[in-house]
């Protein structure tokens, strides 16, 4: 039993690393303008499909965590104006939006 304890302690000592560098996580950078080119329509049973639309609606993501759109994003239409803006958080597990207009 004493040998088992010494073995475990030895494993812990050698298993520990002296590299205390902080973990670096690659957070994706996003700076792009998206245009609305398709819209999803579903009758509620999962059989919906994307349909091409003729729209000037855009959303622009800036590197400083701000997004801007030339239309309301919560309305499910292709109409532009009034403008919307807010903040976004983007990392490998979460995309979170907060709107200034709502």
N, CA and C of each residue as an Amber inpcrd file, in Angstrom:
protein
   306
   0.8220000  -1.1840000   0.0000000   0.0000000   0.0000000   0.0000000
   0.8710000   1.2550000   0.0000000   1.9830000   1.1710000   0.7520000
   2.8970000   2.2980000   0.8250000   3.5270000   2.5540000  -0.5420000
   3.8500000   1.4790000  -1.2690000   4.4310000   1.6150000  -2.6070000
   3.4350000   2.2480000  -3.5820000   2.1650000   1.9030000  -3.4350000
   1.1270000   2.4700000  -4.2970000   1.0230000   3.9760000  -4.0740000
   1.0650000   4.3950000  -2.8160000   1.0130000   5.8240000  -2.4980000
   2.2060000   6.5700000  -3.0590000   3.4010000   5.9880000  -2.9160000
   4.6020000   6.6240000  -3.4550000   4.5570000   6.6960000  -4.9830000
   4.0160000   5.6580000  -5.5990000   3.8980000   5.6430000  -7.0510000
   2.9530000   6.7430000  -7.5230000   1.8210000   6.9070000  -6.8380000
   0.8650000   7.9530000  -7.2090000   1.4700000   9.3440000  -7.0490000
   2.1920000   9.5640000  -5.9750000   2.8390000  10.8620000  -5.7560000
   3.8730000  11.1240000  -6.8440000   4.6490000  10.0980000  -7.1910000
   5.6590000  10.2520000  -8.2440000   4.9940000  10.5760000  -9.5820000
   3.8770000   9.9180000  -9.8850000   3.1580000  10.1970000 -11.1280000
   2.6410000  11.6280000 -11.1570000   2.1230000  12.1000000 -10.0360000
   1.6230000  13.4740000  -9.9740000   2.7380000  14.4860000 -10.1840000
   3.8830000  14.2300000  -9.5950000   5.0040000  15.1590000  -9.7280000
   5.4750000  15.2290000 -11.1760000   5.6100000  14.0710000 -11.8220000
   6.1080000  14.0590000 -13.1890000   5.0370000  14.4340000 -14.2090000
   3.7810000  14.2790000 -13.8510000   2.7030000  14.6110000 -14.7720000
   2.4530000  16.1130000 -14.8250000   2.7800000  16.8240000 -13.7810000
   2.5650000  18.2680000 -13.7500000   3.5870000  18.9520000 -14.6390000
   3.1420000  19.9340000 -15.3430000   4.0270000  20.6760000 -16.2300000
   4.3610000  22.0200000 -15.6080000   5.5460000  22.5110000 -15.8830000
   5.8990000  23.8310000 -15.3860000   5.5360000  24.9130000 -16.3990000
   4.8160000  24.5500000 -17.4480000   4.3690000  25.5000000 -18.4490000
   3.0750000  26.1400000 -17.9730000   3.1810000  27.3410000 -17.4440000
   2.0070000  28.0280000 -16.9210000   1.4770000  29.0650000 -17.8980000
   1.8040000  28.9100000 -19.1630000   1.2920000  29.8520000 -20.1550000
  -0.2250000  29.7900000 -20.1640000  -0.8340000  30.9460000 -20.3250000
  -2.2900000  30.9750000 -20.3560000  -2.7750000  30.3270000 -21.6440000
  -3.9370000  29.7630000 -21.5700000  -4.5240000  29.1380000 -22.7400000
  -4.9060000  30.2140000 -23.7380000  -4.6330000  29.9640000 -24.9770000
  -5.0570000  30.8910000 -26.0070000  -6.2100000  30.2650000 -26.7570000
  -7.2730000  30.9970000 -26.8610000  -8.4230000  30.5210000 -27.6120000
  -8.5520000  31.3830000 -28.8490000  -8.7070000  30.7350000 -29.9500000
  -8.8770000  31.4640000 -31.1960000 -10.3350000  31.8610000 -31.3390000
 -10.6010000  33.1350000 -31.1340000 -11.9510000  33.6510000 -31.3060000
 -12.0690000  34.1090000 -32.7520000 -13.0520000  33.5770000 -33.4590000
 -13.1690000  33.9480000 -34.8580000 -13.4350000  35.4450000 -35.0050000
 -12.7860000  36.0540000 -35.9730000 -13.0270000  37.4580000 -36.2440000
 -14.0520000  37.5600000 -37.3570000 -14.9100000  38.5390000 -37.2300000
 -15.9900000  38.6930000 -38.1850000 -16.0760000  40.1590000 -38.5620000
 -15.8220000  40.4620000 -39.7910000 -16.0250000  41.8150000 -40.3040000
 -16.4710000  41.6550000 -41.7400000 -17.7690000  41.7190000 -41.9300000
 -18.3260000  41.3840000 -43.2270000 -19.7180000  42.0020000 -43.3450000
 -20.1820000  42.1530000 -44.5650000 -21.5520000  42.5880000 -44.8220000
 -22.2910000  41.4320000 -45.4800000 -23.4460000  41.1030000 -44.9240000
 -24.2910000  40.0500000 -45.4850000 -25.4940000  40.6900000 -46.1570000
 -25.9240000  40.1130000 -47.2670000 -27.1230000  40.5430000 -47.9640000
 -28.1690000  39.4510000 -47.8430000 -29.4190000  39.8660000 -47.6850000
 -30.5220000  38.9100000 -47.6380000 -30.8140000  38.4580000 -49.0610000
 -30.5610000  37.1910000 -49.3470000 -30.7780000  36.6630000 -50.6920000
 -31.8040000  35.5330000 -50.7110000 -32.0390000  34.9110000 -49.5480000
 -33.0430000  33.8520000 -49.4380000 -33.7740000  33.9930000 -48.1160000
 -35.0020000  33.4920000 -48.1060000 -35.8010000  33.5190000 -46.8890000
 -36.4210000  32.1370000 -46.6970000 -36.4410000  31.6800000 -45.4410000
 -36.9660000  30.3510000 -45.1260000 -38.4450000  30.4640000 -44.7800000
 -39.2590000  29.6690000 -45.4330000 -40.6930000  29.6250000 -45.1580000
 -41.0660000  28.1950000 -44.7940000 -41.7350000  28.0420000 -43.6580000
 -42.1120000  26.7170000 -43.1670000 -43.5440000  26.7720000 -42.6500000
 -44.4060000  25.8450000 -43.0820000 -45.7850000  25.8480000 -42.5990000
 -45.9260000  25.3540000 -41.1580000 -44.8350000  24.9540000 -40.5410000
 -44.8850000  24.5080000 -39.1550000 -44.6530000  23.0250000 -38.9750000
 -44.4980000  22.3070000 -40.0830000 -44.2960000  20.8630000 -39.9740000
 -42.8790000  20.4340000 -40.3560000 -41.9890000  21.4000000 -40.5620000
 -40.6090000  21.0750000 -40.9070000 -40.3660000  20.8470000 -42.3790000
 -41.3820000  21.0350000 -43.2060000 -41.2260000  20.7780000 -44.6370000
 -40.8740000  22.0360000 -45.4210000 -40.5050000  23.1040000 -44.7370000
 -40.2120000  24.3750000 -45.3870000 -38.9830000  24.3240000 -46.2640000
 -38.7810000  25.4290000 -46.9610000 -37.6590000  25.5110000 -47.8770000
 -37.2280000  26.9690000 -48.0060000 -35.9990000  27.1770000 -48.4670000
 -35.4960000  28.5140000 -48.7350000 -35.9490000  28.9490000 -50.1210000
 -36.3480000  30.2130000 -50.2200000 -36.7810000  30.7900000 -51.4810000
 -35.9920000  32.0650000 -51.7290000 -35.5130000  32.2480000 -52.9360000
 -34.7870000  33.4590000 -53.2820000 -35.6790000  34.6830000 -53.1640000
 -35.1210000  35.7990000 -52.6940000 -35.8750000  37.0420000 -52.5320000
 -35.1190000  38.1790000 -53.2050000 -35.8610000  39.2040000 -53.5960000
 -35.2810000  40.4170000 -54.1500000 -35.3210000  41.4690000 -53.0550000
 -34.1830000  41.7090000 -52.4140000 -34.1400000  42.6080000 -51.2670000
 -32.8160000  43.3540000 -51.2320000 -32.8540000  44.5460000 -50.6850000
 -31.6480000  45.3450000 -50.4560000 -31.2270000  45.2880000 -48.9910000
 -31.8670000  44.4260000 -48.1910000 -31.5740000  44.3590000 -46.7560000
 -30.1860000  43.7740000 -46.5280000 -29.4070000  44.4390000 -45.6580000
 -28.0550000  43.9910000 -45.3320000 -27.8510000  44.0320000 -43.8270000
 -26.8530000  43.2990000 -43.3730000 -26.3820000  43.3920000 -41.9930000
 -24.8580000  43.4200000 -42.0570000 -24.2890000  44.3830000 -41.3540000
 -22.8370000  44.5740000 -41.3660000 -22.2980000  44.2920000 -39.9750000
 -21.3370000  43.3740000 -39.8940000 -20.6720000  43.0380000 -38.6380000
 -19.3180000  43.7370000 -38.6120000 -19.0640000  44.5250000 -37.5760000
 -17.7980000  45.2300000 -37.4200000 -16.9490000  44.5160000 -36.3840000
 -15.6320000  44.6550000 -36.4680000 -14.7340000  43.9530000 -35.5490000
 -14.8820000  44.4080000 -34.1070000 -15.4050000  45.5940000 -33.8740000
 -15.5290000  46.1010000 -32.5090000 -16.7530000  45.5580000 -31.7800000
 -17.4170000  44.5420000 -32.3580000 -18.5650000  43.9320000 -31.6990000
 -19.8770000  44.6380000 -31.9670000 -19.9160000  45.5270000 -32.9420000
 -21.1230000  46.2590000 -33.3130000 -21.6520000  45.6880000 -34.6270000
 -22.9920000  45.5890000 -34.7310000 -23.5900000  45.2520000 -36.0170000
 -24.5830000  46.3430000 -36.3960000 -24.7520000  46.5240000 -37.7030000
 -25.7010000  47.5040000 -38.2230000 -26.4660000  46.8690000 -39.3690000
 -27.7300000  47.2600000 -39.4780000 -28.5500000  46.7700000 -40.5710000
 -29.3810000  47.9210000 -41.1180000 -29.7050000  47.8410000 -42.3910000
 -30.5530000  48.8540000 -42.9950000 -32.0280000  48.4660000 -42.9330000
 -32.3680000  47.6010000 -42.0080000 -33.7480000  47.1910000 -41.7850000
 -33.8750000  46.5190000 -40.4360000 -35.0920000  46.3040000 -40.0170000
 -35.3150000  45.6260000 -38.7410000 -35.0450000  44.1370000 -38.9050000
 -34.2470000  43.5980000 -37.9930000 -33.8500000  42.1940000 -38.1050000
 -34.8740000  41.2490000 -37.4990000 -35.6840000  41.7310000 -36.5880000
 -36.6610000  40.8510000 -35.9440000 -37.9250000  40.6870000 -36.7750000
 -38.1280000  41.5400000 -37.7600000 -39.2700000  41.3860000 -38.6530000
 -38.8790000  40.4280000 -39.7680000 -39.7290000  39.4960000 -40.0370000
 -39.4200000  38.4930000 -41.0600000 -39.8950000  38.9740000 -42.4190000
 -39.2650000  40.0460000 -42.9080000 -39.6180000  40.5640000 -44.2180000
 -38.3560000  41.0240000 -44.9340000 -38.5370000  41.4610000 -46.1660000
 -37.4020000  41.8850000 -46.9850000 -37.2850000  43.3970000 -47.0730000
 -38.1030000  44.1230000 -46.3370000 -38.1650000  45.5800000 -46.4180000
 -36.9860000  46.2080000 -45.6760000 -36.3990000  47.2410000 -46.2780000
 -35.3310000  47.9800000 -45.6110000 -35.9160000  49.1520000 -44.8370000
 -35.1320000  49.6700000 -43.8480000 -35.5170000  50.8180000 -43.0380000
 -36.6000000  50.4710000 -42.0440000 -36.6650000  51.0410000 -40.8910000
 -35.6340000  51.8750000 -40.2940000 -34.4130000  51.0340000 -39.8980000
 -33.3060000  51.7100000 -39.7210000 -32.0490000  51.0270000 -39.4110000
 -32.0870000  50.3560000 -38.0450000 -31.3440000  49.2750000 -37.9050000
 -31.1710000  48.5640000 -36.6370000 -29.6820000  48.5050000 -36.3270000
 -29.3650000  48.4510000 -35.0560000 -27.9730000  48.2900000 -34.6600000
 -27.9300000  47.6550000 -33.2850000 -26.7670000  47.2170000 -32.9020000
 -26.6040000  46.6030000 -31.5940000 -25.2160000  46.0360000 -31.4370000
 -25.0970000  45.1320000 -30.4920000 -23.8100000  44.5130000 -30.1870000
 -23.9180000  43.0080000 -30.3700000 -22.7910000  42.3900000 -30.6900000
 -22.7490000  40.9370000 -30.7810000 -21.5150000  40.4190000 -30.0660000
 -21.6350000  39.1940000 -29.5700000 -20.5190000  38.4760000 -28.9710000
 -20.3720000  37.1970000 -29.7640000 -19.1660000  36.9030000 -30.1840000
 -18.9280000  35.7240000 -31.0080000 -17.7200000  34.9940000 -30.4690000
 -17.9140000  33.7250000 -30.1280000 -16.7810000  32.8760000 -29.7790000
 -17.0790000  31.4850000 -30.2970000 -16.3420000  30.5040000 -29.8830000
 -16.5030000  29.1700000 -30.4660000 -17.7650000  28.4550000 -30.0150000
 -18.4620000  28.9540000 -29.0090000 -19.6490000  28.2510000 -28.5260000
 -20.9020000  29.1070000 -28.4930000 -20.8050000  30.4160000 -28.7180000
 -21.9590000  31.2830000 -28.5050000 -21.9270000  32.4650000 -29.4510000
 -23.0580000  32.7600000 -30.0150000 -23.2600000  34.0160000 -30.7100000
 -24.4310000  34.6880000 -30.0250000 -24.2080000  35.8830000 -29.4890000
 -25.2340000  36.5800000 -28.7290000 -25.4220000  37.9670000 -29.3190000
 -26.6790000  38.3590000 -29.5370000 -27.0010000  39.6620000 -30.0790000
 -27.7830000  40.4670000 -29.0530000 -27.5180000  41.7550000 -28.9690000
 -28.3570000  42.6660000 -28.1970000 -28.6400000  43.8700000 -29.0840000
 -29.9130000  44.2220000 -29.1900000 -30.3520000  45.2630000 -30.1030000
 -30.5300000  46.5770000 -29.3680000 -30.1070000  47.6760000 -29.9990000
 -30.3240000  49.0010000 -29.4380000 -31.7790000  49.4330000 -29.5980000
 -32.4510000  48.9620000 -30.6400000 -33.7860000  49.4340000 -30.9830000
 -34.9070000  48.6820000 -30.2740000 -34.6000000  47.6410000 -29.5110000
 -35.6700000  46.8300000 -28.9220000 -35.5290000  46.7830000 -27.4300000
